[in-house]
Short mmCIF file of C-alpha atoms and ligand atoms in Angstrom, two decimals:
data_model
loop_
_atom_site.label_atom_id
_atom_site.label_comp_id
_atom_site.label_asym_id
_atom_site.label_seq_id
_atom_site.Cartn_x
_atom_site.Cartn_y
_atom_site.Cartn_z
CA MET A 1 -42.57 8.54 -24.48
CA ALA A 2 -38.67 9.23 -23.73
CA GLY A 3 -38.18 8.06 -19.84
CA MET A 4 -41.45 6.57 -19.59
CA LYS A 5 -41.08 2.91 -17.55
CA PHE A 6 -43.56 0.21 -18.56
CA ASP A 7 -44.17 -2.30 -16.11
CA TYR A 8 -42.79 -5.43 -16.63
CA ALA A 9 -44.02 -8.74 -15.21
CA PRO A 10 -40.67 -10.21 -13.35
CA ALA A 11 -38.97 -12.66 -15.66
CA PRO A 12 -36.58 -14.48 -13.35
CA GLU A 13 -34.02 -16.86 -14.62
CA SER A 14 -34.64 -20.30 -12.91
CA ARG A 15 -32.16 -21.18 -10.50
CA ALA A 16 -32.81 -24.96 -10.93
CA ILE A 17 -30.04 -25.42 -13.09
CA VAL A 18 -27.51 -24.73 -10.25
CA ASP A 19 -26.62 -27.67 -8.06
CA LEU A 20 -25.51 -25.93 -5.12
CA LYS A 21 -23.89 -28.08 -2.09
CA SER A 22 -24.05 -27.04 0.90
CA SER A 23 -20.67 -26.86 2.06
CA TYR A 24 -17.56 -26.87 -0.34
CA GLY A 25 -13.66 -27.88 0.54
CA LEU A 26 -10.53 -26.68 -1.39
CA PHE A 27 -9.06 -27.90 -4.61
CA ILE A 28 -5.90 -29.09 -4.39
CA GLY A 29 -4.40 -31.61 -6.65
CA GLY A 30 -7.37 -32.34 -8.71
CA GLU A 31 -9.38 -33.20 -5.65
CA PHE A 32 -11.87 -31.51 -3.10
CA VAL A 33 -10.12 -31.77 -0.14
CA ASP A 34 -10.78 -31.03 3.71
CA SER A 35 -9.00 -28.22 5.05
CA ARG A 36 -6.18 -28.76 7.62
CA ASP A 37 -5.98 -25.68 9.66
CA GLY A 38 -8.77 -23.10 8.08
CA ARG A 39 -11.99 -22.78 9.28
CA PRO A 40 -15.62 -22.49 7.68
CA PHE A 41 -17.09 -19.13 6.60
CA LYS A 42 -20.28 -18.64 4.42
CA THR A 43 -21.10 -17.00 1.71
CA ILE A 44 -24.42 -15.31 0.48
CA SER A 45 -26.41 -13.81 -2.00
CA PRO A 46 -25.90 -9.98 -1.77
CA ALA A 47 -29.44 -9.66 -2.95
CA SER A 48 -31.44 -11.28 -0.43
CA GLU A 49 -28.29 -12.14 2.05
CA GLU A 50 -29.39 -15.73 2.23
CA VAL A 51 -26.90 -18.25 2.91
CA LEU A 52 -25.66 -20.28 -0.21
CA ALA A 53 -23.04 -22.27 0.73
CA GLU A 54 -20.35 -23.17 3.40
CA ILE A 55 -17.01 -22.32 2.22
CA THR A 56 -13.31 -22.97 3.43
CA GLU A 57 -10.85 -20.53 4.64
CA ALA A 58 -7.68 -21.81 3.40
CA GLY A 59 -4.73 -21.73 6.36
CA PRO A 60 -1.28 -21.62 5.99
CA GLN A 61 -0.81 -25.90 5.31
CA ASP A 62 -3.43 -25.67 3.25
CA VAL A 63 -2.02 -23.15 0.96
CA ASP A 64 1.48 -25.41 1.39
CA ARG A 65 -0.22 -28.21 0.53
CA ALA A 66 -1.95 -26.73 -2.92
CA VAL A 67 1.95 -24.74 -4.00
CA ALA A 68 3.28 -28.29 -3.25
CA ALA A 69 0.75 -29.92 -5.50
CA ALA A 70 1.27 -27.09 -8.17
CA ARG A 71 4.74 -27.52 -7.97
CA SER A 72 5.06 -31.34 -8.78
CA ALA A 73 2.39 -31.18 -11.40
CA PHE A 74 4.95 -28.53 -12.86
CA GLU A 75 7.47 -30.65 -13.09
CA SER A 76 6.07 -33.96 -13.82
CA THR A 77 3.36 -33.51 -16.30
CA TRP A 78 2.78 -29.39 -17.47
CA SER A 79 5.84 -27.98 -18.27
CA GLY A 80 6.84 -31.09 -19.87
CA MET A 81 3.79 -31.96 -21.86
CA ARG A 82 3.58 -31.24 -25.69
CA PRO A 83 2.30 -27.45 -25.97
CA ALA A 84 -0.27 -28.86 -28.51
CA ASP A 85 -1.39 -31.43 -25.48
CA ARG A 86 -1.94 -28.31 -23.28
CA ALA A 87 -3.55 -26.38 -26.16
CA LYS A 88 -6.37 -29.73 -26.33
CA TYR A 89 -6.99 -29.26 -22.50
CA LEU A 90 -7.73 -25.73 -22.88
CA TYR A 91 -10.00 -25.91 -25.75
CA ARG A 92 -12.00 -28.56 -23.61
CA VAL A 93 -12.22 -26.30 -20.80
CA ALA A 94 -13.50 -23.28 -22.78
CA ARG A 95 -16.13 -25.83 -24.87
CA ILE A 96 -17.24 -26.82 -21.37
CA ILE A 97 -17.58 -23.42 -20.17
CA GLN A 98 -19.83 -22.96 -22.93
CA GLU A 99 -22.00 -26.06 -22.36
CA ARG A 100 -22.43 -24.93 -18.66
CA ALA A 101 -23.01 -21.18 -19.58
CA ARG A 102 -26.01 -21.04 -18.33
CA GLU A 103 -25.47 -22.65 -14.87
CA LEU A 104 -22.34 -20.37 -14.45
CA ALA A 105 -24.16 -17.56 -15.48
CA VAL A 106 -26.93 -18.09 -12.73
CA LEU A 107 -24.30 -19.02 -10.13
CA GLU A 108 -22.30 -15.99 -10.87
CA SER A 109 -25.51 -13.89 -10.44
CA LEU A 110 -26.81 -15.56 -6.96
CA ASP A 111 -23.19 -15.16 -5.47
CA ASN A 112 -22.49 -11.41 -6.93
CA GLY A 113 -25.56 -9.67 -7.11
CA LYS A 114 -25.14 -8.80 -11.23
CA PRO A 115 -27.94 -8.85 -13.47
CA ILE A 116 -28.09 -12.14 -15.11
CA ARG A 117 -28.15 -10.13 -18.67
CA GLU A 118 -24.66 -8.96 -17.93
CA SER A 119 -23.23 -12.37 -16.54
CA ARG A 120 -25.47 -14.57 -19.15
CA ASP A 121 -24.27 -12.02 -22.44
CA VAL A 122 -20.75 -10.49 -20.99
CA ASP A 123 -19.08 -12.58 -18.40
CA ILE A 124 -19.48 -16.18 -19.53
CA PRO A 125 -19.03 -15.81 -23.00
CA LEU A 126 -15.81 -13.91 -22.53
CA VAL A 127 -14.94 -16.19 -20.22
CA ALA A 128 -15.06 -19.24 -22.46
CA ALA A 129 -13.47 -16.56 -25.09
CA HIS A 130 -10.24 -16.08 -23.00
CA PHE A 131 -9.85 -20.03 -22.76
CA PHE A 132 -10.26 -20.53 -26.57
CA TYR A 133 -7.89 -17.51 -27.11
CA TYR A 134 -4.90 -19.11 -25.14
CA ALA A 135 -5.65 -22.46 -26.18
CA GLY A 136 -4.40 -20.92 -29.62
CA TRP A 137 -1.25 -19.58 -27.92
CA ALA A 138 -0.12 -22.68 -26.35
CA ASP A 139 1.70 -24.07 -29.48
CA LYS A 140 2.87 -21.08 -31.17
CA LEU A 141 4.81 -19.36 -28.19
CA SER A 142 7.99 -19.75 -30.19
CA TYR A 143 6.16 -16.98 -32.70
CA ALA A 144 5.05 -14.67 -29.95
CA GLY A 145 7.90 -12.41 -29.94
CA PHE A 146 9.68 -13.56 -26.81
CA GLY A 147 12.58 -15.37 -28.26
CA PRO A 148 12.59 -19.17 -30.00
CA ASP A 149 12.01 -20.96 -27.15
CA PRO A 150 10.41 -19.15 -24.17
CA ARG A 151 10.26 -20.68 -21.04
CA PRO A 152 7.61 -21.11 -18.04
CA LEU A 153 8.16 -19.48 -14.90
CA GLY A 154 6.74 -22.17 -12.65
CA VAL A 155 3.86 -21.94 -10.05
CA ALA A 156 1.60 -19.25 -10.32
CA GLY A 157 0.17 -17.47 -7.13
CA GLN A 158 -3.24 -15.58 -8.66
CA ILE A 159 -5.51 -13.39 -6.42
CA ILE A 160 -8.45 -11.89 -7.88
CA PRO A 161 -11.36 -9.51 -6.65
CA TRP A 162 -14.94 -10.24 -6.56
CA ASN A 163 -16.46 -7.95 -9.54
CA PHE A 164 -15.89 -10.23 -12.15
CA PRO A 165 -15.46 -13.52 -10.56
CA LEU A 166 -14.97 -15.77 -13.09
CA LEU A 167 -13.75 -13.71 -15.68
CA MET A 168 -10.83 -12.53 -13.55
CA LEU A 169 -10.39 -16.26 -12.89
CA ALA A 170 -9.83 -16.51 -16.77
CA TRP A 171 -7.75 -13.86 -17.29
CA LYS A 172 -5.69 -15.17 -14.98
CA ILE A 173 -5.47 -18.90 -15.37
CA ALA A 174 -5.64 -19.33 -19.18
CA PRO A 175 -2.69 -17.37 -20.07
CA ALA A 176 -0.83 -19.24 -17.13
CA LEU A 177 -1.75 -22.68 -18.32
CA ALA A 178 -1.12 -21.72 -22.17
CA ALA A 179 2.33 -20.88 -21.19
CA GLY A 180 3.12 -24.12 -19.29
CA ASN A 181 2.51 -22.71 -15.60
CA THR A 182 0.81 -24.48 -12.98
CA VAL A 183 -1.84 -22.12 -10.74
CA VAL A 184 -2.86 -21.95 -7.13
CA LEU A 185 -5.55 -19.34 -7.33
CA LYS A 186 -7.27 -17.61 -4.75
CA PRO A 187 -11.03 -15.94 -5.32
CA ALA A 188 -12.57 -13.24 -3.53
CA GLU A 189 -14.20 -14.07 -0.05
CA THR A 190 -17.28 -12.94 -1.38
CA THR A 191 -17.73 -14.61 -4.36
CA PRO A 192 -15.97 -18.05 -4.42
CA LEU A 193 -18.72 -20.08 -6.23
CA THR A 194 -17.98 -20.09 -9.75
CA ALA A 195 -13.96 -21.05 -9.01
CA LEU A 196 -15.46 -23.88 -7.17
CA VAL A 197 -17.35 -24.79 -10.52
CA PHE A 198 -14.64 -24.22 -12.50
CA ALA A 199 -12.47 -26.94 -10.58
CA GLU A 200 -15.06 -29.39 -11.19
CA ILE A 201 -14.45 -28.32 -15.09
CA CYS A 202 -11.00 -28.87 -14.84
CA GLN A 203 -12.01 -32.37 -13.49
CA GLN A 204 -14.51 -32.96 -16.35
CA ALA A 205 -11.98 -31.71 -19.02
CA GLY A 206 -9.40 -34.33 -17.37
CA ILE A 207 -6.75 -31.39 -16.39
CA PRO A 208 -3.86 -33.31 -14.65
CA PRO A 209 -4.16 -33.12 -10.73
CA GLY A 210 -2.41 -30.15 -9.44
CA VAL A 211 -2.34 -28.16 -12.72
CA VAL A 212 -5.03 -26.02 -11.17
CA ASN A 213 -5.47 -25.57 -7.47
CA ILE A 214 -8.01 -23.65 -5.76
CA VAL A 215 -7.91 -21.95 -2.25
CA THR A 216 -10.85 -20.03 -0.66
CA GLY A 217 -10.82 -17.44 1.80
CA ALA A 218 -9.67 -13.79 2.50
CA GLY A 219 -6.99 -11.47 3.11
CA ASP A 220 -4.77 -13.81 5.22
CA THR A 221 -5.13 -16.42 2.78
CA GLY A 222 -3.77 -14.16 -0.32
CA ARG A 223 -0.96 -13.19 1.95
CA THR A 224 -0.19 -16.39 2.87
CA LEU A 225 0.03 -17.38 -0.62
CA VAL A 226 2.15 -13.82 -1.82
CA GLU A 227 4.57 -14.95 0.97
CA HIS A 228 4.82 -18.70 -0.06
CA PRO A 229 8.65 -19.33 -1.10
CA GLY A 230 7.44 -22.13 -3.86
CA VAL A 231 5.57 -19.39 -5.57
CA ASP A 232 7.14 -18.05 -8.77
CA LYS A 233 4.79 -15.62 -9.78
CA VAL A 234 2.13 -13.53 -8.19
CA ALA A 235 -0.72 -12.21 -10.31
CA PHE A 236 -2.96 -9.90 -8.34
CA THR A 237 -6.14 -8.09 -9.41
CA GLY A 238 -7.78 -6.08 -6.48
CA SER A 239 -7.15 -2.77 -4.61
CA THR A 240 -4.46 -0.28 -5.02
CA GLU A 241 -4.13 -0.61 -1.54
CA VAL A 242 -3.27 -4.07 -1.48
CA GLY A 243 -1.59 -3.95 -4.32
CA ARG A 244 0.96 -1.59 -2.85
CA MET A 245 1.48 -4.26 0.14
CA ILE A 246 1.98 -7.12 -2.19
CA ALA A 247 5.00 -5.20 -4.39
CA LYS A 248 6.40 -4.55 -1.19
CA SER A 249 6.42 -8.18 0.38
CA VAL A 250 7.52 -9.44 -3.11
CA ALA A 251 10.21 -7.12 -3.68
CA GLY A 252 13.92 -8.61 -3.32
CA THR A 253 12.59 -12.50 -3.62
CA GLY A 254 12.70 -12.75 -7.47
CA LYS A 255 9.48 -13.44 -7.81
CA LYS A 256 8.01 -11.99 -10.47
CA VAL A 257 4.61 -9.86 -10.08
CA THR A 258 1.98 -8.26 -11.92
CA LEU A 259 -0.72 -5.77 -10.38
CA GLU A 260 -4.19 -4.71 -11.83
CA LEU A 261 -5.54 -2.15 -9.53
CA GLY A 262 -7.68 0.82 -9.36
CA GLY A 263 -9.05 3.21 -11.48
CA LYS A 264 -10.88 6.77 -12.12
CA ALA A 265 -11.61 6.94 -15.43
CA ALA A 266 -12.32 10.16 -17.30
CA ASN A 267 -15.15 9.63 -20.22
CA ILE A 268 -14.80 12.58 -22.23
CA ILE A 269 -17.86 13.66 -24.66
CA PHE A 270 -16.89 16.47 -26.88
CA ASP A 271 -19.67 18.96 -28.32
CA ASP A 272 -19.42 17.19 -31.69
CA ALA A 273 -19.96 13.53 -30.31
CA PRO A 274 -23.24 12.03 -31.01
CA ILE A 275 -24.94 12.63 -28.04
CA ASP A 276 -27.79 9.56 -27.97
CA GLN A 277 -24.69 7.15 -28.47
CA ALA A 278 -22.66 9.08 -25.75
CA VAL A 279 -25.53 9.04 -22.92
CA GLU A 280 -26.02 5.19 -23.71
CA GLY A 281 -21.37 4.86 -23.39
CA ILE A 282 -21.70 7.14 -20.24
CA VAL A 283 -24.39 4.69 -18.65
CA ASN A 284 -22.59 1.72 -19.94
CA GLY A 285 -19.19 3.00 -18.28
CA ILE A 286 -20.46 3.73 -15.00
CA PHE A 287 -23.80 1.40 -14.56
CA PHE A 288 -22.32 -1.61 -16.04
CA ASN A 289 -21.65 -4.25 -13.12
CA GLN A 290 -23.16 -1.52 -10.40
CA GLY A 291 -19.93 0.38 -11.15
CA HIS A 292 -18.23 -2.20 -9.69
CA VAL A 293 -15.84 -1.90 -12.55
CA CYS A 294 -12.20 -0.80 -12.29
CA CYS A 295 -12.16 0.43 -15.53
CA ALA A 296 -15.41 2.31 -15.19
CA GLY A 297 -16.00 5.73 -16.40
CA SER A 298 -16.42 7.22 -13.15
CA ARG A 299 -15.70 10.74 -13.99
CA LEU A 300 -17.69 12.33 -17.09
CA LEU A 301 -15.98 15.14 -18.49
CA VAL A 302 -18.41 17.01 -20.48
CA GLN A 303 -17.47 19.96 -23.07
CA GLU A 304 -19.81 23.02 -21.77
CA SER A 305 -21.75 23.95 -25.08
CA VAL A 306 -23.24 20.41 -24.56
CA TYR A 307 -23.44 20.13 -20.99
CA ASP A 308 -27.07 21.01 -20.30
CA ASP A 309 -28.23 18.64 -23.40
CA VAL A 310 -25.91 15.75 -22.08
CA LEU A 311 -27.01 16.17 -18.60
CA ALA A 312 -30.96 16.20 -19.80
CA SER A 313 -30.69 12.83 -22.27
CA LEU A 314 -28.54 11.29 -19.24
CA LYS A 315 -31.09 12.17 -16.72
CA ARG A 316 -34.05 10.87 -18.69
CA ARG A 317 -32.22 7.78 -19.63
CA LEU A 318 -31.43 6.84 -15.96
CA THR A 319 -34.92 7.02 -15.33
CA THR A 320 -35.35 4.22 -17.65
CA LEU A 321 -32.99 1.61 -15.40
CA ARG A 322 -34.57 -1.06 -13.38
CA VAL A 323 -32.88 -1.76 -10.29
CA GLY A 324 -33.73 -5.23 -8.76
CA ASP A 325 -33.20 -8.69 -8.45
CA PRO A 326 -30.24 -9.96 -10.35
CA LEU A 327 -31.74 -13.00 -11.85
CA ASP A 328 -34.73 -10.97 -13.02
CA LYS A 329 -33.70 -11.17 -17.06
CA ASN A 330 -35.41 -7.35 -17.16
CA THR A 331 -32.78 -6.08 -14.37
CA ASP A 332 -30.24 -3.36 -15.63
CA ILE A 333 -28.33 -2.66 -12.01
CA GLY A 334 -28.39 -5.51 -9.44
CA ALA A 335 -26.98 -5.96 -5.98
CA ILE A 336 -24.14 -4.11 -4.60
CA ASN A 337 -21.78 -6.80 -3.65
CA SER A 338 -21.58 -6.58 0.08
CA ALA A 339 -22.34 -4.87 3.11
CA ALA A 340 -18.92 -3.16 3.33
CA GLN A 341 -19.10 -2.28 -0.32
CA LEU A 342 -22.43 -0.49 0.02
CA ALA A 343 -21.08 1.26 3.43
CA ARG A 344 -18.25 3.05 1.53
CA ILE A 345 -20.43 3.93 -1.47
CA ARG A 346 -22.76 5.65 1.24
CA GLU A 347 -19.91 7.09 2.72
CA LEU A 348 -18.24 8.66 -0.50
CA SER A 349 -21.68 9.90 -1.77
CA GLU A 350 -21.98 11.68 1.76
CA VAL A 351 -18.78 13.10 1.46
CA GLY A 352 -19.68 14.61 -2.08
CA GLU A 353 -22.79 16.23 -0.45
CA GLN A 354 -21.00 17.73 2.30
CA GLU A 355 -18.36 19.01 -0.13
CA GLY A 356 -20.88 20.90 -2.28
CA ALA A 357 -21.60 18.66 -5.27
CA GLU A 358 -25.24 18.33 -6.05
CA ARG A 359 -26.63 14.75 -5.74
CA TRP A 360 -29.22 13.56 -8.26
CA SER A 361 -30.84 9.67 -8.80
CA PRO A 362 -34.14 8.66 -10.53
CA PRO A 363 -36.91 7.85 -8.64
CA CYS A 364 -36.80 4.24 -7.79
CA GLU A 365 -37.63 1.46 -5.24
CA LEU A 366 -35.17 -0.65 -3.84
CA PRO A 367 -35.98 -3.71 -2.37
CA ASP A 368 -36.22 -4.20 1.37
CA ARG A 369 -33.46 -6.88 1.67
CA GLY A 370 -30.09 -7.01 0.64
CA PHE A 371 -27.79 -4.37 -0.70
CA TRP A 372 -28.76 -1.49 -3.22
CA PHE A 373 -27.48 1.57 -4.27
CA PRO A 374 -29.95 3.56 -6.84
CA PRO A 375 -27.71 4.90 -10.06
CA THR A 376 -26.61 8.27 -8.75
CA VAL A 377 -24.96 11.35 -10.53
CA PHE A 378 -22.90 13.95 -8.98
CA THR A 379 -23.11 17.55 -10.63
CA GLY A 380 -21.20 20.51 -9.75
CA VAL A 381 -17.94 18.49 -8.95
CA SER A 382 -14.31 20.13 -9.06
CA GLN A 383 -11.53 18.23 -9.22
CA ALA A 384 -10.74 18.97 -5.72
CA HIS A 385 -13.64 16.96 -4.31
CA ARG A 386 -12.89 13.21 -3.04
CA ILE A 387 -15.69 12.20 -5.49
CA ALA A 388 -13.73 13.06 -8.15
CA ARG A 389 -10.27 11.59 -6.86
CA GLU A 390 -11.29 8.31 -5.32
CA GLU A 391 -12.56 4.89 -6.19
CA ILE A 392 -15.85 4.43 -5.19
CA PHE A 393 -16.39 1.18 -7.23
CA GLY A 394 -19.97 1.90 -7.39
CA PRO A 395 -23.10 3.21 -9.27
CA VAL A 396 -22.09 6.86 -8.81
CA LEU A 397 -21.39 9.40 -11.41
CA SER A 398 -19.21 12.40 -10.79
CA VAL A 399 -19.71 14.97 -13.63
CA LEU A 400 -17.51 17.98 -14.48
CA THR A 401 -16.93 20.36 -17.57
CA PHE A 402 -14.12 21.38 -19.61
CA ARG A 403 -14.17 24.28 -22.57
CA THR A 404 -11.00 23.12 -24.73
CA PRO A 405 -9.27 19.96 -25.43
CA ASP A 406 -6.43 20.79 -23.56
CA GLU A 407 -8.38 21.27 -20.52
CA ALA A 408 -10.24 17.98 -20.94
CA VAL A 409 -6.79 16.04 -21.25
CA GLU A 410 -5.19 18.09 -18.40
CA LYS A 411 -8.10 16.86 -16.36
CA ALA A 412 -8.16 13.61 -17.36
CA ASN A 413 -4.89 12.77 -16.52
CA ASN A 414 -5.00 14.79 -13.32
CA THR A 415 -5.51 11.30 -11.12
CA PRO A 416 -2.99 8.90 -9.57
CA TYR A 417 -4.86 6.29 -11.89
CA GLY A 418 -4.31 5.47 -15.34
CA LEU A 419 -6.39 2.76 -16.19
CA SER A 420 -9.01 3.62 -18.50
CA ALA A 421 -10.37 6.66 -20.41
CA GLY A 422 -13.10 6.97 -23.16
CA VAL A 423 -13.21 9.72 -25.96
CA TRP A 424 -16.56 10.47 -27.61
CA THR A 425 -16.20 13.22 -30.78
CA ASP A 426 -16.98 12.58 -34.09
CA LYS A 427 -13.60 13.59 -35.35
CA GLY A 428 -11.06 10.69 -35.88
CA SER A 429 -7.92 13.32 -35.56
CA ARG A 430 -9.40 14.16 -32.64
CA ILE A 431 -9.73 10.71 -31.29
CA LEU A 432 -5.98 10.17 -32.26
CA SER A 433 -4.63 13.16 -31.06
CA ILE A 434 -6.34 13.09 -27.56
CA ALA A 435 -5.86 9.27 -26.98
CA ALA A 436 -1.98 9.78 -27.72
CA GLN A 437 -2.02 12.40 -24.47
CA LEU A 438 -4.39 10.56 -22.21
CA ARG A 439 -1.88 8.33 -19.62
CA ALA A 440 -4.45 5.40 -19.50
CA GLY A 441 -3.40 1.84 -20.44
CA VAL A 442 -6.70 1.25 -22.48
CA VAL A 443 -8.83 4.44 -24.33
CA TRP A 444 -12.01 3.52 -25.90
CA ALA A 445 -13.04 5.85 -28.67
CA ASN A 446 -16.70 6.18 -29.38
CA THR A 447 -17.46 3.09 -26.86
CA PHE A 448 -16.95 1.88 -23.81
CA ASN A 449 -16.07 -1.19 -21.72
CA ARG A 450 -15.63 -2.92 -24.69
CA PHE A 451 -13.07 -6.27 -24.11
CA ASP A 452 -11.56 -8.71 -25.80
CA PRO A 453 -9.18 -11.61 -25.08
CA SER A 454 -6.96 -10.52 -27.92
CA ALA A 455 -6.47 -6.82 -26.66
CA PRO A 456 -4.19 -6.25 -23.80
CA PHE A 457 -5.21 -4.38 -20.79
CA GLY A 458 -3.53 -3.09 -17.79
CA GLY A 459 -2.85 0.37 -16.05
CA TYR A 460 -0.03 3.23 -15.42
CA LYS A 461 0.67 5.00 -12.24
CA GLU A 462 -1.44 3.58 -9.22
CA SER A 463 -3.56 1.28 -11.43
CA GLY A 464 -0.44 -0.99 -11.32
CA TYR A 465 1.81 -2.39 -14.07
CA GLY A 466 2.04 -5.62 -16.43
CA ARG A 467 -0.25 -6.16 -18.93
CA GLU A 468 -3.07 -9.27 -19.52
CA GLY A 469 -4.94 -10.40 -22.61
CA GLY A 470 -3.49 -10.76 -25.90
CA ARG A 471 -0.01 -11.29 -26.95
CA HIS A 472 1.49 -8.97 -23.80
CA GLY A 473 -0.55 -11.28 -21.37
CA LEU A 474 1.78 -14.27 -22.23
CA GLU A 475 4.77 -12.53 -21.12
CA ALA A 476 3.88 -12.42 -17.35
CA TYR A 477 3.94 -16.09 -17.54
CA LEU A 478 7.13 -16.55 -19.51
CA ASP A 479 10.93 -16.33 -18.23
CA VAL A 480 11.55 -13.34 -20.85
P1 LIG B 1 -9.30 -6.02 -2.59
O1 LIG B 1 -7.84 -5.58 -2.74
O2 LIG B 1 -9.49 -6.19 -1.10
O3 LIG B 1 -9.08 -7.92 -2.95
C1 LIG B 1 -8.96 -8.26 -3.78
C2 LIG B 1 -8.24 -9.82 -3.57
O4 LIG B 1 -7.15 -9.54 -2.41
C3 LIG B 1 -9.45 -10.46 -2.35
O5 LIG B 1 -9.48 -12.03 -3.27
C4 LIG B 1 -8.94 -10.53 -1.14
O6 LIG B 1 -9.15 -11.45 -0.52
C5 LIG B 1 -7.23 -10.71 -1.63
N1 LIG B 1 -6.42 -9.95 -0.51
C6 LIG B 1 -7.03 -8.68 0.59
N2 LIG B 1 -5.84 -8.71 1.30
C7 LIG B 1 -4.86 -9.29 0.83
C8 LIG B 1 -3.57 -9.18 1.42
N3 LIG B 1 -3.13 -8.54 2.00
N4 LIG B 1 -2.65 -10.39 0.73
C9 LIG B 1 -3.02 -10.84 -0.54
N5 LIG B 1 -4.45 -10.67 -1.07
C10 LIG B 1 -5.12 -9.92 -0.12
O7 LIG B 1 -10.03 -5.62 -3.63
P2 LIG B 1 -11.78 -5.61 -3.98
O8 LIG B 1 -12.11 -4.87 -2.92
O9 LIG B 1 -12.31 -7.05 -3.47
O10 LIG B 1 -11.77 -5.31 -5.32
C11 LIG B 1 -11.81 -4.27 -5.41
C12 LIG B 1 -10.73 -3.46 -6.09
O11 LIG B 1 -10.37 -4.48 -7.55
C13 LIG B 1 -10.82 -1.96 -6.44
O12 LIG B 1 -9.91 -1.18 -6.35
C14 LIG B 1 -10.81 -2.22 -8.40
O13 LIG B 1 -10.22 -1.21 -9.05
C15 LIG B 1 -9.85 -3.51 -8.35
N6 LIG B 1 -9.86 -4.21 -9.68
C16 LIG B 1 -8.95 -3.83 -10.72
C17 LIG B 1 -9.00 -4.62 -11.78
C18 LIG B 1 -8.01 -4.92 -13.02
O14 LIG B 1 -7.79 -5.21 -13.77
N7 LIG B 1 -7.14 -3.31 -12.82
C19 LIG B 1 -10.07 -5.39 -12.15
C20 LIG B 1 -11.02 -5.79 -11.18
C21 LIG B 1 -10.82 -4.79 -9.70
#
């Protein structure tokens, strides 16, 4: 019967494949080293609050050492290496990621809280795909449209968020290395573990020491890296608030910068859309990765004439989603990444109710320990509501309606962000016309949250500037 949920026996993926150490140092100059002026902190599993490992918060001296190692590797080996040899290293990394895919998927789900189904089938395959893709560019930079002999920039300082830890690392490191730069990367404080295993993979692949350096830590470590005079390029993915601070701090320094920031995407359903497919797209758009997705379809715009049908189907579908243990292969929605993020989702959801929107969640039991939030739908949302304007970054959908295509475009563009959007309709001409009017870096048609290493990704307005992915993604790492 539609909407009925069968009882599944738990099918947890084994943790045995992961060899977690009790503590990790910093990865500088090709080795794991102790911190000189940092201090330890713990990374926990958001699904159980169990401590997974002790991590090092890098201090200014550590960051300085990492930047020096990257500079030395840039000058002595990497920038002058034959491009075809750089490509071989990147291929080797991609192959090892494939070989260690299961281990990386389990570790990502443990540290981040995302369902193993997603880390196994989406995150890690895409990580390998990015390294394969940019390996292919390493010896073809002269044909990339940036002049006959484009040069690397030097040392890249890269800062990434917690929602796709290893995938964001791949988006940053693969193009940087392909273009001949060396890197110092700082993973997010709540999800450092796969970056540290990536450091092991660099050792395994024989990447020359200092080409990749990983400094763990929180905002202070990130700020030190951004402000370091030895960094030639800053690449940041994270919140618009921190992105703004970074833009200010690098202004006038001559450092190149790319910012991939927040979003509040419209997912637009026209009355001629295939409703069942659209409902799958809505679910994927906002409940994939617990809604911790910068390009999530968090504002659903439904044409009034199909509103009742769409909402009924959507609610029916949501009653079938399983929330729980990220390592269980049946799980659709895992844990919220941190207590702080859960508090923000709760706060904005309460504001939604106070402002008069109607809140609905399917009946679902949440585990006692860990950080959890049920899939939630708000109807009766107006454009002025905070839940229609602010990024919630959680499994919360705000539903609005429209009557005409013009109204849909106007509402979709009524946001300070401009990262992504979705259009669902049977008519090709309508897809083209609406997509051309949407101020969003990516517009998906009759699909959502599709990623490919060859496709550029990035935003307009407060979603940031610069593009990652594809040929465009090389430009950010070349002196052009
Ligand atoms: P955040 O900005 O708080 O943190 C991101 C990273 O920046 C972390 O590694 C953090 O330690 C570091 N950081 C914090 N303060 C810093 C400072 N002053 N200087 C330098 N680094 C600093 O964001 P978050 O909460 O971790 O991530 C969620 C945000 O990221 C959301 O807004 C989301 O939309 C955005 N995001 C964007 C994209 C994209 O491609 N556009 C992708 C994923 C996430």
